[in-house]
């Protein structure tokens, strides 16, 4: 009995001592809780204030960790820093009593603080929300458990001494790894208040309360174990002053971990999922899938080209292609087929046109871009191979009518043999569609010379090297370049194919020359002026696109503006800044060529 | 001297290793990307903020570990026994501490120079200029952090707290004054810049400020090292105490000031809290309404149980057994809102809005979070709109579905990708478009579209929109092509495409002016696609012009939507978002 009385007396004395030392800090933190509360309220009101009650829980959730960290650490660290810890350890009150008193003092002050803040906000909320006493009591308990969990974890972490700051930095830095997924909170000590506040109106969040309570108990056990093991030898060692080298090492490790935690989520890419649930377009062949049975002819045409590609690339480079119908709208679609989405395993295409060679060519083109993550369009020395392969495969085993028509159009428009050496310029002058026709004849010339087997090996090395599941990267560009043999001789044979194409019946769908210029506009976004030398064909449109300001090239995600034009001269507004680099052309769809014919991309300089 | 330098470098060895390890991580991250397809801005900006943050903290750590600790720990007295002067000691420390900083800068220049010049083709000489410009900016920033570290090392661990407090203060300043962001690029972006004729436009002020900070830090630390440093670190030093008080007082003061203004702003809204209210409980609802709108509230209460019963039939589910309905919301912000467990309506809303929100409550209760949000949101809102219209016949206040179709914004597949859709189009269009989709489901399946909600219960996790809808619609006894066909048929109209409106943008001082052409009568503005819907700014055009204050915009560009009223009395039909670069 007397022992108990002595313990009680010691406990009260310790309690008063702790209060005397820390009450001022607690009052200061309590005062700072008021502005924190107002900030929460004003943010909520700015968004309509749909749940003021949730602001009360929010203040506890977001603000209270700060007072907890300050006060609970202070309770332990203060006497270590002052050296009074050793003095107190020599006195009769046992370690567990001293720690319990600290816990009681800290917890009582913090619970008071959080309950006062919560109740104040709930009182305001009560004026215009349905707040029942039972729910108030439930929220107070939730907040209480939440604060207790934070307090216990902080108490345990504080016993790590000089390592405690690093512990917190590593812990909080690690949360970056879960940045996109908020469900992790339900498994941490935050669980008691992690669920939406109003969800608890009609059901008590027992699971969250249980998880937080378990963390509280676990953390308290660790705190008592650390403080009590061999008379507190561990904290005594950990609270010792560290050397400069130790401090530098700790800071370096923590910062490095924080960098890694930032970088890791950036490296991964989201994957498309579940496309195997979409029906096979052709029974028994899972390579092409489609929502719409009307796209089955497209799938049949595409599968022929895929057979060839797969024979070259091997089974490792297989992609599921999903064909989906294009949307209806008041204006015709931009292209007969376009890539909608792509990841390492899936390519989603939107289809608007018929199942012809042009469709297959464009679909294979999209597939090659997908398999190279878009790198090939920027690989100048092999871009023609990529550009021509789709149409080559689409017209394999038959007279390459489409390729020849497009090439013939280019020849009539001035293409000569020398131009083939500068593929980027050919693309700029004739556009991607006509360039694909010219390039397809190049691929044909090369296959004639090299034979199927060698062609396959080179195409695989150049375009289709499987990427072992990961995304294509700059590492992929270290792959061996395609050995095209004597390139000058190849170009000669290529030109022969192009020249032969002009024997086809002639169809006059030439575009007039168009002068493009910047329309003068002071301090404004850019207006483009144009003047055509002759009448423009029906369906002509002016296309302007922004160039990378330093590279001077158009990139896939850069802005593009299209405007139908009919008058021979006019001004078309764009959303580009007046000082930005822009190139433009006039384009028209040709049924005969199955291609967009252009007047040539021209950089419209200042 | 050499021995002293070796001692300094031994202490700094972990930091040098961290720089090298960080460089490996950074380079490896670059190697996994498709750099050649990127713009210079993307390649320069890739992980640059994370790296700069890392580099700045390491530069600070390097400075912070050099000078002050010798005095704090008393080791300066051992060093004084060496045959070298304090000036030389300080010089050695300065050089040793600068080594990791120089290494950090070298890594920055090498990695970004390599990323820009080796992979971006064609690059040309301007890439070297961009690299040099970025390096100068980051170099001066590191210099400032290093100088600050040297000076704050005199205050021990308090120095780190001061650095953190300063960061908090700058963050606060940047929030209230966007112009200050250029001074603090660690959070707001190192490469948020405007390119004019291929050249980056940058402000000289922050560069000079960082240079001054670094020089001042080194200078003051040197003076302390040579003179009164001993007295400063002595236990009980008045200056150290004042500094400590300042470190803690500064963030506290910011909090109090910010909180004070927030409190004053809240006081303005407080009278709305004192509107007299009344409570009514029914079998499944607890209502709270404003006395001033008692008639409208009573109309909602009277209709509530009847509509609930119809919803039970429509959803073929018992639904939530109890819902709190508060008709005290902000009409300025929303007509209605369904949170888990409660519905909040504007004070004078009609029963149709309650039915809309109750549809959400039933759906939430049934689904328990099943179905991918990105492919579901349009249907959640569309179904609620369809249900409200079906049960009450009320369909006022919605954006125009024909307007969306005529301006090319009604693509069915884009409905399955809400984030991508919101980047390009009006986020509210999913209400009418989703309702048409719900109607299309009803037409194609011959059943109420609520069958989709029940079908969602069988979904595997993490499906994309297309596969998800294929599976859900087969659960409804129909197919995706059938619903697409019905959706297109319901939307199609003979009216041709809407003429596109345009705006000329120019700036005069702190104001941006948007002169509208075409039929547009309003402008809607957001900083970028990540902004929540509530933060969009809407400006009615006066004399064909919208006026914007530059200070409301965070970065060097913003998103703009132009609104056209198609039918008098209807809300505007918003065109696609356009990114507008702010004239420098």
mmCIF file of C-alpha atoms in Angstrom, chain B residues 74 192 207 335 343:
data_model
loop_
_atom_site.group_PDB
_atom_site.id
_atom_site.type_symbol
_atom_site.label_atom_id
_atom_site.label_comp_id
_atom_site.label_asym_id
_atom_site.label_seq_id
_atom_site.Cartn_x
_atom_site.Cartn_y
_atom_site.Cartn_z
ATOM 1 C CA UNK B 74 35.211 22.786 -29.709
ATOM 2 C CA UNK B 192 8.747 27.144 -66.459
ATOM 3 C CA UNK B 207 19.976 35.147 -60.487
ATOM 4 C CA UNK B 335 -26.827 22.537 -57.228
ATOM 5 C CA UNK B 343 -26.579 14.816 -49.811
#
